[in-house]
Amino acid sequence: MGLTQGAGGFPDIWMEDRIYQVIKESNHDMLLEEERRLFYVAITRAKDELFLITEKGNESSFLKEIPDDFTFKTNVPFKSVIEEITLCSECSNRLDEGFAFCPYCGDEQNLD
């Protein structure tokens, strides 16, 4: 995840930051090769399958270096990874799905 171009992706945009370069002068090509090495190490650790997730239109340049024979691209959107949490209307404790009564305070819950 996070195989995007720019901040927090591969390669990371901080390497091109002028302020960073003033504070710590760096060889951009060397840093880029180090990022590429880290990416290679990460993808070669997969045992059976590897899922690389990126943002459409902002893909990492490193993904373009993987031969098409080894990739399968899809545009299937992911479902939300945030689950909805139900809280008791009386005491605000977390309730498991389908509880008609709060096990903490005994308040009857509206299941609508």
mmCIF file of N, CA and C in Angstrom:
data_model
loop_
_atom_site.group_PDB
_atom_site.id
_atom_site.type_symbol
_atom_site.label_atom_id
_atom_site.label_comp_id
_atom_site.label_asym_id
_atom_site.label_seq_id
_atom_site.Cartn_x
_atom_site.Cartn_y
_atom_site.Cartn_z
ATOM 1 N N MET A 1 0.834 -1.179 0.000
ATOM 2 C CA MET A 1 0.000 0.000 0.000
ATOM 3 C C MET A 1 0.877 1.240 0.000
ATOM 4 N N GLY A 2 0.373 2.280 -0.551
ATOM 5 C CA GLY A 2 1.123 3.524 -0.563
ATOM 6 C C GLY A 2 2.114 3.607 -1.707
ATOM 7 N N LEU A 3 1.902 2.825 -2.753
ATOM 8 C CA LEU A 3 2.823 2.878 -3.884
ATOM 9 C C LEU A 3 2.456 4.026 -4.810
ATOM 10 N N THR A 4 2.553 5.211 -4.242
ATOM 11 C CA THR A 4 2.227 6.418 -4.980
ATOM 12 C C THR A 4 3.483 7.248 -5.184
ATOM 13 N N GLN A 5 3.391 8.189 -6.062
ATOM 14 C CA GLN A 5 4.454 9.153 -6.286
ATOM 15 C C GLN A 5 4.298 10.247 -5.235
ATOM 16 N N GLY A 6 5.360 10.729 -4.673
ATOM 17 C CA GLY A 6 5.268 11.863 -3.763
ATOM 18 C C GLY A 6 5.412 11.493 -2.298
ATOM 19 N N ALA A 7 4.895 12.351 -1.445
ATOM 20 C CA ALA A 7 5.077 12.217 -0.001
ATOM 21 C C ALA A 7 4.579 10.875 0.510
ATOM 22 N N GLY A 8 5.457 10.155 1.197
ATOM 23 C CA GLY A 8 5.108 8.878 1.789
ATOM 24 C C GLY A 8 5.074 7.714 0.829
ATOM 25 N N GLY A 9 5.332 7.941 -0.438
ATOM 26 C CA GLY A 9 5.291 6.866 -1.428
ATOM 27 C C GLY A 9 6.689 6.380 -1.778
ATOM 28 N N PHE A 10 6.793 5.672 -2.873
ATOM 29 C CA PHE A 10 8.073 5.190 -3.396
ATOM 30 C C PHE A 10 8.236 5.733 -4.794
ATOM 31 N N PRO A 11 9.175 6.569 -5.124
ATOM 32 C CA PRO A 11 10.142 7.197 -4.219
ATOM 33 C C PRO A 11 9.503 8.342 -3.444
ATOM 34 N N ASP A 12 10.060 8.614 -2.297
ATOM 35 C CA ASP A 12 9.515 9.646 -1.410
ATOM 36 C C ASP A 12 9.948 11.029 -1.890
ATOM 37 N N ILE A 13 9.028 11.978 -1.794
ATOM 38 C CA ILE A 13 9.275 13.330 -2.303
ATOM 39 C C ILE A 13 10.266 14.120 -1.444
ATOM 40 N N TRP A 14 10.496 13.694 -0.203
ATOM 41 C CA TRP A 14 11.402 14.452 0.674
ATOM 42 C C TRP A 14 12.796 14.534 0.090
ATOM 43 N N MET A 15 13.141 13.595 -0.794
ATOM 44 C CA MET A 15 14.479 13.621 -1.390
ATOM 45 C C MET A 15 14.681 14.862 -2.251
ATOM 46 N N GLU A 16 13.592 15.412 -2.779
ATOM 47 C CA GLU A 16 13.699 16.570 -3.649
ATOM 48 C C GLU A 16 13.427 17.880 -2.921
ATOM 49 N N ASP A 17 13.122 17.824 -1.652
ATOM 50 C CA ASP A 17 12.798 19.004 -0.866
ATOM 51 C C ASP A 17 14.033 19.905 -0.735
ATOM 52 N N ARG A 18 13.917 21.163 -1.144
ATOM 53 C CA ARG A 18 15.059 22.090 -1.113
ATOM 54 C C ARG A 18 15.539 22.353 0.303
ATOM 55 N N ILE A 19 14.614 22.482 1.240
ATOM 56 C CA ILE A 19 15.011 22.728 2.635
ATOM 57 C C ILE A 19 15.786 21.530 3.159
ATOM 58 N N TYR A 20 15.305 20.324 2.879
ATOM 59 C CA TYR A 20 16.019 19.111 3.294
ATOM 60 C C TYR A 20 17.423 19.096 2.701
ATOM 61 N N GLN A 21 17.530 19.488 1.437
ATOM 62 C CA GLN A 21 18.840 19.498 0.781
ATOM 63 C C GLN A 21 19.792 20.515 1.416
ATOM 64 N N VAL A 22 19.261 21.634 1.927
ATOM 65 C CA VAL A 22 20.092 22.630 2.595
ATOM 66 C C VAL A 22 20.591 22.072 3.929
ATOM 67 N N ILE A 23 19.697 21.417 4.662
ATOM 68 C CA ILE A 23 20.049 20.857 5.965
ATOM 69 C C ILE A 23 21.005 19.687 5.808
ATOM 70 N N LYS A 24 20.695 18.806 4.893
ATOM 71 C CA LYS A 24 21.528 17.621 4.679
ATOM 72 C C LYS A 24 21.678 17.401 3.186
ATOM 73 N N GLU A 25 22.762 17.883 2.648
ATOM 74 C CA GLU A 25 22.991 17.734 1.221
ATOM 75 C C GLU A 25 23.097 16.254 0.875
ATOM 76 N N SER A 26 22.377 15.842 -0.150
ATOM 77 C CA SER A 26 22.322 14.432 -0.510
ATOM 78 C C SER A 26 22.432 14.259 -2.011
ATOM 79 N N ASN A 27 22.928 13.119 -2.383
ATOM 80 C CA ASN A 27 23.003 12.755 -3.779
ATOM 81 C C ASN A 27 21.651 12.144 -4.159
ATOM 82 N N HIS A 28 20.868 12.874 -4.958
ATOM 83 C CA HIS A 28 19.518 12.448 -5.329
ATOM 84 C C HIS A 28 19.528 11.077 -5.993
ATOM 85 N N ASP A 29 20.448 10.835 -6.906
ATOM 86 C CA ASP A 29 20.500 9.550 -7.607
ATOM 87 C C ASP A 29 20.776 8.405 -6.644
ATOM 88 N N MET A 30 21.664 8.635 -5.677
ATOM 89 C CA MET A 30 21.984 7.605 -4.702
ATOM 90 C C MET A 30 20.765 7.297 -3.815
ATOM 91 N N LEU A 31 20.051 8.355 -3.394
ATOM 92 C CA LEU A 31 18.852 8.153 -2.580
ATOM 93 C C LEU A 31 17.770 7.420 -3.360
ATOM 94 N N LEU A 32 17.622 7.744 -4.635
ATOM 95 C CA LEU A 32 16.639 7.078 -5.475
ATOM 96 C C LEU A 32 16.971 5.594 -5.615
ATOM 97 N N GLU A 33 18.236 5.278 -5.796
ATOM 98 C CA GLU A 33 18.658 3.878 -5.889
ATOM 99 C C GLU A 33 18.436 3.140 -4.575
ATOM 100 N N GLU A 34 18.618 3.814 -3.450
ATOM 101 C CA GLU A 34 18.357 3.197 -2.149
ATOM 102 C C GLU A 34 16.867 2.917 -1.995
ATOM 103 N N GLU A 35 16.015 3.835 -2.409
ATOM 104 C CA GLU A 35 14.568 3.611 -2.375
ATOM 105 C C GLU A 35 14.196 2.439 -3.285
ATOM 106 N N ARG A 36 14.803 2.370 -4.450
ATOM 107 C CA ARG A 36 14.535 1.268 -5.384
ATOM 108 C C ARG A 36 14.977 -0.058 -4.777
ATOM 109 N N ARG A 37 16.121 -0.078 -4.093
ATOM 110 C CA ARG A 37 16.614 -1.287 -3.437
ATOM 111 C C ARG A 37 15.644 -1.736 -2.346
ATOM 112 N N LEU A 38 15.158 -0.784 -1.529
ATOM 113 C CA LEU A 38 14.201 -1.117 -0.475
ATOM 114 C C LEU A 38 12.909 -1.685 -1.055
ATOM 115 N N PHE A 39 12.452 -1.110 -2.160
ATOM 116 C CA PHE A 39 11.255 -1.604 -2.835
ATOM 117 C C PHE A 39 11.481 -3.033 -3.324
ATOM 118 N N TYR A 40 12.628 -3.284 -3.941
ATOM 119 C CA TYR A 40 12.952 -4.624 -4.438
ATOM 120 C C TYR A 40 12.987 -5.635 -3.294
ATOM 121 N N VAL A 41 13.633 -5.273 -2.194
ATOM 122 C CA VAL A 41 13.704 -6.166 -1.040
ATOM 123 C C VAL A 41 12.298 -6.477 -0.537
ATOM 124 N N ALA A 42 11.448 -5.457 -0.467
ATOM 125 C CA ALA A 42 10.084 -5.654 0.025
ATOM 126 C C ALA A 42 9.288 -6.605 -0.873
ATOM 127 N N ILE A 43 9.352 -6.425 -2.186
ATOM 128 C CA ILE A 43 8.525 -7.255 -3.073
ATOM 129 C C ILE A 43 9.076 -8.673 -3.203
ATOM 130 N N THR A 44 10.358 -8.877 -2.963
ATOM 131 C CA THR A 44 10.913 -10.221 -3.085
ATOM 132 C C THR A 44 10.686 -11.057 -1.829
ATOM 133 N N ARG A 45 10.067 -10.505 -0.819
ATOM 134 C CA ARG A 45 9.762 -11.263 0.408
ATOM 135 C C ARG A 45 8.429 -12.010 0.325
ATOM 136 N N ALA A 46 7.657 -11.755 -0.712
ATOM 137 C CA ALA A 46 6.358 -12.427 -0.856
ATOM 138 C C ALA A 46 6.572 -13.912 -1.114
ATOM 139 N N LYS A 47 5.739 -14.747 -0.483
ATOM 140 C CA LYS A 47 5.856 -16.204 -0.640
ATOM 141 C C LYS A 47 5.072 -16.696 -1.864
ATOM 142 N N ASP A 48 3.776 -16.407 -1.918
ATOM 143 C CA ASP A 48 2.935 -16.927 -2.997
ATOM 144 C C ASP A 48 2.373 -15.824 -3.886
ATOM 145 N N GLU A 49 1.770 -14.832 -3.251
ATOM 146 C CA GLU A 49 1.159 -13.740 -4.009
ATOM 147 C C GLU A 49 1.551 -12.419 -3.370
ATOM 148 N N LEU A 50 1.525 -11.392 -4.180
ATOM 149 C CA LEU A 50 1.846 -10.050 -3.704
ATOM 150 C C LEU A 50 0.834 -9.086 -4.301
ATOM 151 N N PHE A 51 0.202 -8.303 -3.443
ATOM 152 C CA PHE A 51 -0.757 -7.307 -3.896
ATOM 153 C C PHE A 51 -0.147 -5.933 -3.682
ATOM 154 N N LEU A 52 0.040 -5.207 -4.760
ATOM 155 C CA LEU A 52 0.584 -3.858 -4.694
ATOM 156 C C LEU A 52 -0.580 -2.896 -4.921
ATOM 157 N N ILE A 53 -0.820 -2.049 -3.958
ATOM 158 C CA ILE A 53 -1.976 -1.161 -4.008
ATOM 159 C C ILE A 53 -1.506 0.275 -4.172
ATOM 160 N N THR A 54 -2.099 0.968 -5.116
ATOM 161 C CA THR A 54 -1.707 2.343 -5.398
ATOM 162 C C THR A 54 -2.947 3.191 -5.647
ATOM 163 N N GLU A 55 -2.722 4.438 -5.902
ATOM 164 C CA GLU A 55 -3.789 5.387 -6.205
ATOM 165 C C GLU A 55 -3.805 5.619 -7.707
ATOM 166 N N LYS A 56 -4.949 5.410 -8.327
ATOM 167 C CA LYS A 56 -5.055 5.561 -9.776
ATOM 168 C C LYS A 56 -4.674 6.981 -10.187
ATOM 169 N N GLY A 57 -3.770 7.079 -11.141
ATOM 170 C CA GLY A 57 -3.316 8.377 -11.633
ATOM 171 C C GLY A 57 -2.123 8.936 -10.868
ATOM 172 N N ASN A 58 -1.728 8.271 -9.775
ATOM 173 C CA ASN A 58 -0.585 8.735 -8.981
ATOM 174 C C ASN A 58 0.313 7.543 -8.627
ATOM 175 N N GLU A 59 0.471 6.624 -9.581
ATOM 176 C CA GLU A 59 1.242 5.417 -9.350
ATOM 177 C C GLU A 59 2.734 5.716 -9.205
ATOM 178 N N SER A 60 3.410 4.908 -8.404
ATOM 179 C CA SER A 60 4.848 5.029 -8.234
ATOM 180 C C SER A 60 5.554 4.726 -9.549
ATOM 181 N N SER A 61 6.627 5.433 -9.821
ATOM 182 C CA SER A 61 7.410 5.166 -11.028
ATOM 183 C C SER A 61 8.061 3.786 -10.954
ATOM 184 N N PHE A 62 8.235 3.248 -9.736
ATOM 185 C CA PHE A 62 8.826 1.916 -9.589
ATOM 186 C C PHE A 62 7.907 0.824 -10.143
ATOM 187 N N LEU A 63 6.600 1.054 -10.131
ATOM 188 C CA LEU A 63 5.670 0.055 -10.663
ATOM 189 C C LEU A 63 5.846 -0.127 -12.163
ATOM 190 N N LYS A 64 6.246 0.942 -12.834
ATOM 191 C CA LYS A 64 6.444 0.874 -14.284
ATOM 192 C C LYS A 64 7.633 -0.012 -14.646
ATOM 193 N N GLU A 65 8.507 -0.259 -13.671
ATOM 194 C CA GLU A 65 9.702 -1.071 -13.917
ATOM 195 C C GLU A 65 9.425 -2.560 -13.805
ATOM 196 N N ILE A 66 8.246 -2.943 -13.320
ATOM 197 C CA ILE A 66 7.883 -4.351 -13.208
ATOM 198 C C ILE A 66 7.332 -4.796 -14.557
ATOM 199 N N PRO A 67 7.901 -5.851 -15.163
ATOM 200 C CA PRO A 67 7.422 -6.305 -16.475
ATOM 201 C C PRO A 67 5.936 -6.674 -16.432
ATOM 202 N N ASP A 68 5.218 -6.370 -17.516
ATOM 203 C CA ASP A 68 3.786 -6.639 -17.607
ATOM 204 C C ASP A 68 3.450 -8.113 -17.431
ATOM 205 N N ASP A 69 4.386 -9.006 -17.764
ATOM 206 C CA ASP A 69 4.145 -10.448 -17.615
ATOM 207 C C ASP A 69 3.906 -10.838 -16.156
ATOM 208 N N PHE A 70 4.355 -10.012 -15.235
ATOM 209 C CA PHE A 70 4.256 -10.338 -13.814
ATOM 210 C C PHE A 70 3.173 -9.542 -13.095
ATOM 211 N N THR A 71 2.358 -8.838 -13.842
ATOM 212 C CA THR A 71 1.358 -7.987 -13.190
ATOM 213 C C THR A 71 -0.041 -8.284 -13.710
ATOM 214 N N PHE A 72 -1.000 -8.013 -12.876
ATOM 215 C CA PHE A 72 -2.412 -8.037 -13.232
ATOM 216 C C PHE A 72 -3.000 -6.784 -12.627
ATOM 217 N N LYS A 73 -3.508 -5.909 -13.464
ATOM 218 C CA LYS A 73 -4.022 -4.628 -12.987
ATOM 219 C C LYS A 73 -5.542 -4.644 -12.996
ATOM 220 N N THR A 74 -6.110 -4.062 -11.949
ATOM 221 C CA THR A 74 -7.558 -3.985 -11.840
ATOM 222 C C THR A 74 -7.946 -2.623 -11.289
ATOM 223 N N ASN A 75 -9.138 -2.203 -11.584
ATOM 224 C CA ASN A 75 -9.654 -0.935 -11.074
ATOM 225 C C ASN A 75 -10.790 -1.155 -10.092
ATOM 226 N N VAL A 76 -10.806 -2.305 -9.453
ATOM 227 C CA VAL A 76 -11.867 -2.621 -8.503
ATOM 228 C C VAL A 76 -11.652 -1.795 -7.239
ATOM 229 N N PRO A 77 -12.636 -0.983 -6.864
ATOM 230 C CA PRO A 77 -12.470 -0.184 -5.639
ATOM 231 C C PRO A 77 -12.587 -1.062 -4.406
ATOM 232 N N PHE A 78 -11.861 -0.688 -3.375
ATOM 233 C CA PHE A 78 -11.918 -1.411 -2.116
ATOM 234 C C PHE A 78 -13.098 -0.944 -1.296
ATOM 235 N N LYS A 79 -13.672 -1.858 -0.530
ATOM 236 C CA LYS A 79 -14.713 -1.476 0.406
ATOM 237 C C LYS A 79 -14.055 -0.703 1.535
ATOM 238 N N SER A 80 -14.828 0.043 2.226
ATOM 239 C CA SER A 80 -14.301 0.813 3.343
ATOM 240 C C SER A 80 -13.685 -0.122 4.372
ATOM 241 N N VAL A 81 -12.515 0.226 4.869
ATOM 242 C CA VAL A 81 -11.850 -0.590 5.881
ATOM 243 C C VAL A 81 -12.266 -0.185 7.283
ATOM 244 N N ILE A 82 -13.066 0.848 7.376
ATOM 245 C CA ILE A 82 -13.528 1.311 8.677
ATOM 246 C C ILE A 82 -14.882 0.689 8.952
ATOM 247 N N GLU A 83 -14.941 -0.123 10.000
ATOM 248 C CA GLU A 83 -16.211 -0.742 10.342
ATOM 249 C C GLU A 83 -17.042 0.208 11.185
ATOM 250 N N GLU A 84 -18.348 0.099 11.011
ATOM 251 C CA GLU A 84 -19.246 0.948 11.773
ATOM 252 C C GLU A 84 -19.352 0.402 13.190
ATOM 253 N N ILE A 85 -19.220 1.270 14.161
ATOM 254 C CA ILE A 85 -19.279 0.891 15.565
ATOM 255 C C ILE A 85 -20.606 1.363 16.140
ATOM 256 N N THR A 86 -21.287 0.462 16.848
ATOM 257 C CA THR A 86 -22.553 0.804 17.488
ATOM 258 C C THR A 86 -22.294 1.062 18.967
ATOM 259 N N LEU A 87 -22.765 2.200 19.439
ATOM 260 C CA LEU A 87 -22.617 2.553 20.849
ATOM 261 C C LEU A 87 -23.982 2.578 21.510
ATOM 262 N N CYS A 88 -23.998 2.238 22.795
ATOM 263 C CA CYS A 88 -25.233 2.297 23.568
ATOM 264 C C CYS A 88 -25.697 3.742 23.643
ATOM 265 N N SER A 89 -26.987 3.948 23.413
ATOM 266 C CA SER A 89 -27.537 5.304 23.441
ATOM 267 C C SER A 89 -27.573 5.885 24.856
ATOM 268 N N GLU A 90 -27.485 5.024 25.864
ATOM 269 C CA GLU A 90 -27.550 5.473 27.255
ATOM 270 C C GLU A 90 -26.161 5.667 27.873
ATOM 271 N N CYS A 91 -25.310 4.625 27.805
ATOM 272 C CA CYS A 91 -24.011 4.679 28.497
ATOM 273 C C CYS A 91 -22.818 4.815 27.549
ATOM 274 N N SER A 92 -23.044 4.773 26.244
ATOM 275 C CA SER A 92 -22.029 4.956 25.200
ATOM 276 C C SER A 92 -20.968 3.860 25.149
ATOM 277 N N ASN A 93 -21.237 2.693 25.736
ATOM 278 C CA ASN A 93 -20.333 1.556 25.591
ATOM 279 C C ASN A 93 -20.542 0.917 24.230
ATOM 280 N N ARG A 94 -19.484 0.285 23.724
ATOM 281 C CA ARG A 94 -19.555 -0.366 22.420
ATOM 282 C C ARG A 94 -20.411 -1.623 22.518
ATOM 283 N N LEU A 95 -21.292 -1.806 21.509
ATOM 284 C CA LEU A 95 -22.178 -2.966 21.465
ATOM 285 C C LEU A 95 -21.835 -3.839 20.273
ATOM 286 N N ASP A 96 -21.923 -5.145 20.453
ATOM 287 C CA ASP A 96 -21.776 -6.055 19.326
ATOM 288 C C ASP A 96 -23.018 -5.958 18.457
ATOM 289 N N GLU A 97 -22.881 -6.335 17.199
ATOM 290 C CA GLU A 97 -23.983 -6.235 16.242
ATOM 291 C C GLU A 97 -25.187 -7.063 16.699
ATOM 292 N N GLY A 98 -26.356 -6.474 16.632
ATOM 293 C CA GLY A 98 -27.588 -7.183 16.928
ATOM 294 C C GLY A 98 -28.021 -7.182 18.380
ATOM 295 N N PHE A 99 -27.298 -6.511 19.265
ATOM 296 C CA PHE A 99 -27.701 -6.477 20.672
ATOM 297 C C PHE A 99 -28.997 -5.682 20.812
ATOM 298 N N ALA A 100 -30.005 -6.293 21.439
ATOM 299 C CA ALA A 100 -31.268 -5.607 21.683
ATOM 300 C C ALA A 100 -31.208 -4.812 22.986
ATOM 301 N N PHE A 101 -30.354 -5.282 23.919
ATOM 302 C CA PHE A 101 -30.173 -4.608 25.207
ATOM 303 C C PHE A 101 -28.686 -4.440 25.471
ATOM 304 N N CYS A 102 -28.319 -3.336 26.058
ATOM 305 C CA CYS A 102 -26.925 -3.080 26.406
ATOM 306 C C CYS A 102 -26.522 -3.982 27.576
ATOM 307 N N PRO A 103 -25.429 -4.752 27.452
ATOM 308 C CA PRO A 103 -25.014 -5.622 28.547
ATOM 309 C C PRO A 103 -24.411 -4.845 29.726
ATOM 310 N N TYR A 104 -24.159 -3.565 29.546
ATOM 311 C CA TYR A 104 -23.534 -2.765 30.585
ATOM 312 C C TYR A 104 -24.560 -2.039 31.457
ATOM 313 N N CYS A 105 -25.571 -1.449 30.805
ATOM 314 C CA CYS A 105 -26.555 -0.671 31.562
ATOM 315 C C CYS A 105 -27.974 -1.230 31.447
ATOM 316 N N GLY A 106 -28.201 -2.180 30.536
ATOM 317 C CA GLY A 106 -29.503 -2.796 30.378
ATOM 318 C C GLY A 106 -30.478 -1.997 29.526
ATOM 319 N N ASP A 107 -30.043 -0.891 28.964
ATOM 320 C CA ASP A 107 -30.925 -0.042 28.164
ATOM 321 C C ASP A 107 -31.315 -0.769 26.876
ATOM 322 N N GLU A 108 -32.604 -0.684 26.522
ATOM 323 C CA GLU A 108 -33.081 -1.284 25.281
ATOM 324 C C GLU A 108 -32.548 -0.457 24.095
ATOM 325 N N GLN A 109 -32.051 -1.146 23.071
ATOM 326 C CA GLN A 109 -31.436 -0.471 21.931
ATOM 327 C C GLN A 109 -32.381 -0.439 20.755
ATOM 328 N N ASN A 110 -32.316 0.643 19.996
ATOM 329 C CA ASN A 110 -33.068 0.777 18.763
ATOM 330 C C ASN A 110 -32.241 0.156 17.657
ATOM 331 N N LEU A 111 -32.680 -0.956 17.090
ATOM 332 C CA LEU A 111 -31.890 -1.699 16.105
ATOM 333 C C LEU A 111 -32.098 -1.238 14.671
ATOM 334 N N ASP A 112 -32.749 -0.116 14.471
ATOM 335 C CA ASP A 112 -33.001 0.391 13.112
ATOM 336 C C ASP A 112 -31.775 0.971 12.498
#
